[in-house]
Amino acid sequence: MLPITQGLFGGGDMTSVVLNIVWMLLFFAVIITFNQRLQLYSYQRNVEKAVTRLEELATKSKEDAINSIKTFAPEGIDLRGNVSGFLEFFTIEPVSLDPFGVLKRLEHLLDIRRSRSVEFVSQIAPKATKTERENIEVILEAATAVNYIYKVVRHFLLLGKKTKSLMIFVQLDMQLPMIMKQAEAYYAAQTTFTAGKPIGDGLGPLVASKLMLGSPQKRIAEDIIYSEIEIEKRKVIVLKAEGPGGVVGKPGEAVRELVEGLEGKVSRIIMIDAASKLEGENTGEVVEGVGAAIGDPGPEKYKIEEVAVKYKIPIDAIVCKMGLEEALTTIKKEIVEASDLIVERVKKIIAERTKEGDTVIVAGIGNTMGVGQ
Amino acid sequence: MMPKTQKRNTMISIILTLIAFVLFISISIFEELAEMSMMIMIIGVVLLASSWAVYFLTGKPAPKEEVENVITVIACRSCGQLEERSFAQGDYIFKDMGQCKKCSGSSFIKSIYSVSPKKE
């Protein structure tokens, strides 16, 4: 039997020694010369695979959006062209170099965006009811988000290919798991929106609905309704977005109007919302804290904080933990069960931290899709 | 469960690796092959590279979309009778559902939620 080295490197004559040297030189030359190229290829391949999946999601989400609008569209309209055009719709953020009044400017832009969206939906789906129109709006929003993610990732892939920059691919590859998770969540959300099922983010409105059930409701602010109920001899004003369409409304505006209407005679504001959980936390975990529990871009949160500071009203926050996908897709059993727990928690807070005859505001924050009142 | 194509690719990859391994071992065991050691080694390396390519480059299939199980719970305001059924388009929480089947009281949708499908 030959020793393994002799077997591998040939019979030991001059030719095989030369061949061995050539082999080693070739090996090192390849490793030294193409090392970065090989790495680049490996990262690029990962990104290419992700872009293929994102393209698939973007195409599917566009098709799904068109199919869900088709039944409400007027005859002869170029639905595909209209929807494709709307998916490219963008909003330019206000300049923040001079931060004075930035939230007012942001709110103005958000209002314009909303009105454009409402206008577009009534134009392409005139046969739809109010609830259906609101659901179409969120369907288009989800499709826009998926389309945007796809285009941004594709942009960096092409840029990386063009510049052959390893750094672009490394950075992109490292962020891909989070990006893909987000894109998959938005795509899954679109399917839920199409069916009009309640979503995890609807926890706040669900709690508010449970509290206000059977009481007369009044409209206040954009898409917001409120009811006056009595808990432990305290006047409780419960507010939420008007369901069952997919709207969030302007709860900040509503809280401000209510507090100003009562000349600040509100002893507590209790806010209920869904909160993103950290890895390791359980879905449906109910946690309490202080501050305005609302995940809007800024204007609504600011209004609540401003009016609370003006009249020195304490703000309690009760949140239910859930992941991004859970917040955007059909509400889970654990979250529905948590809503009952929160109703009890709200009653306990009112009984323990306010006096008889006090006025309390309870705001259920979130998208009220699939949650009536 | 692993899909058919992925299973096949994994098997091919394993077989190629095994052949390469057998070739490497055989040149150190059989003296007759000593003259062809370089050739066999190159073939072995090519087989290993092919095995790697088959396993990694063919890619994993897209994750299978789970079928969501959404339940609608209908409750009666009078007798508290609960009824569960699959979600139907148009359902929403607190929607009036007409008369209760048991007591003719008014019924409504008490809850809608999704349950994770049982893992096999």
Short mmCIF file of C-alpha atoms in Angstrom, two decimals, chain A residues 16 21 34 52 65 67 102 104-105 107 127 161 180 207 218 240 266 304:
data_model
loop_
_atom_site.label_atom_id
_atom_site.label_comp_id
_atom_site.label_asym_id
_atom_site.label_seq_id
_atom_site.Cartn_x
_atom_site.Cartn_y
_atom_site.Cartn_z
CA SER A 16 4.75 14.90 -10.75
CA ILE A 21 4.16 22.92 -7.99
CA PHE A 34 -10.46 35.74 -7.39
CA THR A 52 -36.60 37.10 -7.63
CA ALA A 65 -55.14 44.17 -5.89
CA ASN A 67 -58.68 41.25 -8.87
CA VAL A 102 -42.63 70.22 10.79
CA LYS A 104 -48.12 70.56 10.85
CA ARG A 105 -46.49 70.32 7.45
CA GLU A 107 -49.97 66.32 8.71
CA LYS A 127 -69.65 50.53 -7.14
CA LYS A 161 -23.52 44.79 -10.33
CA MET A 180 -37.81 39.85 3.33
CA VAL A 207 -61.16 46.80 23.26
CA LYS A 218 -71.26 60.14 18.04
CA LYS A 240 -62.13 54.37 18.24
CA VAL A 266 -60.25 65.05 32.28
CA ILE A 304 -52.33 64.02 22.47
#
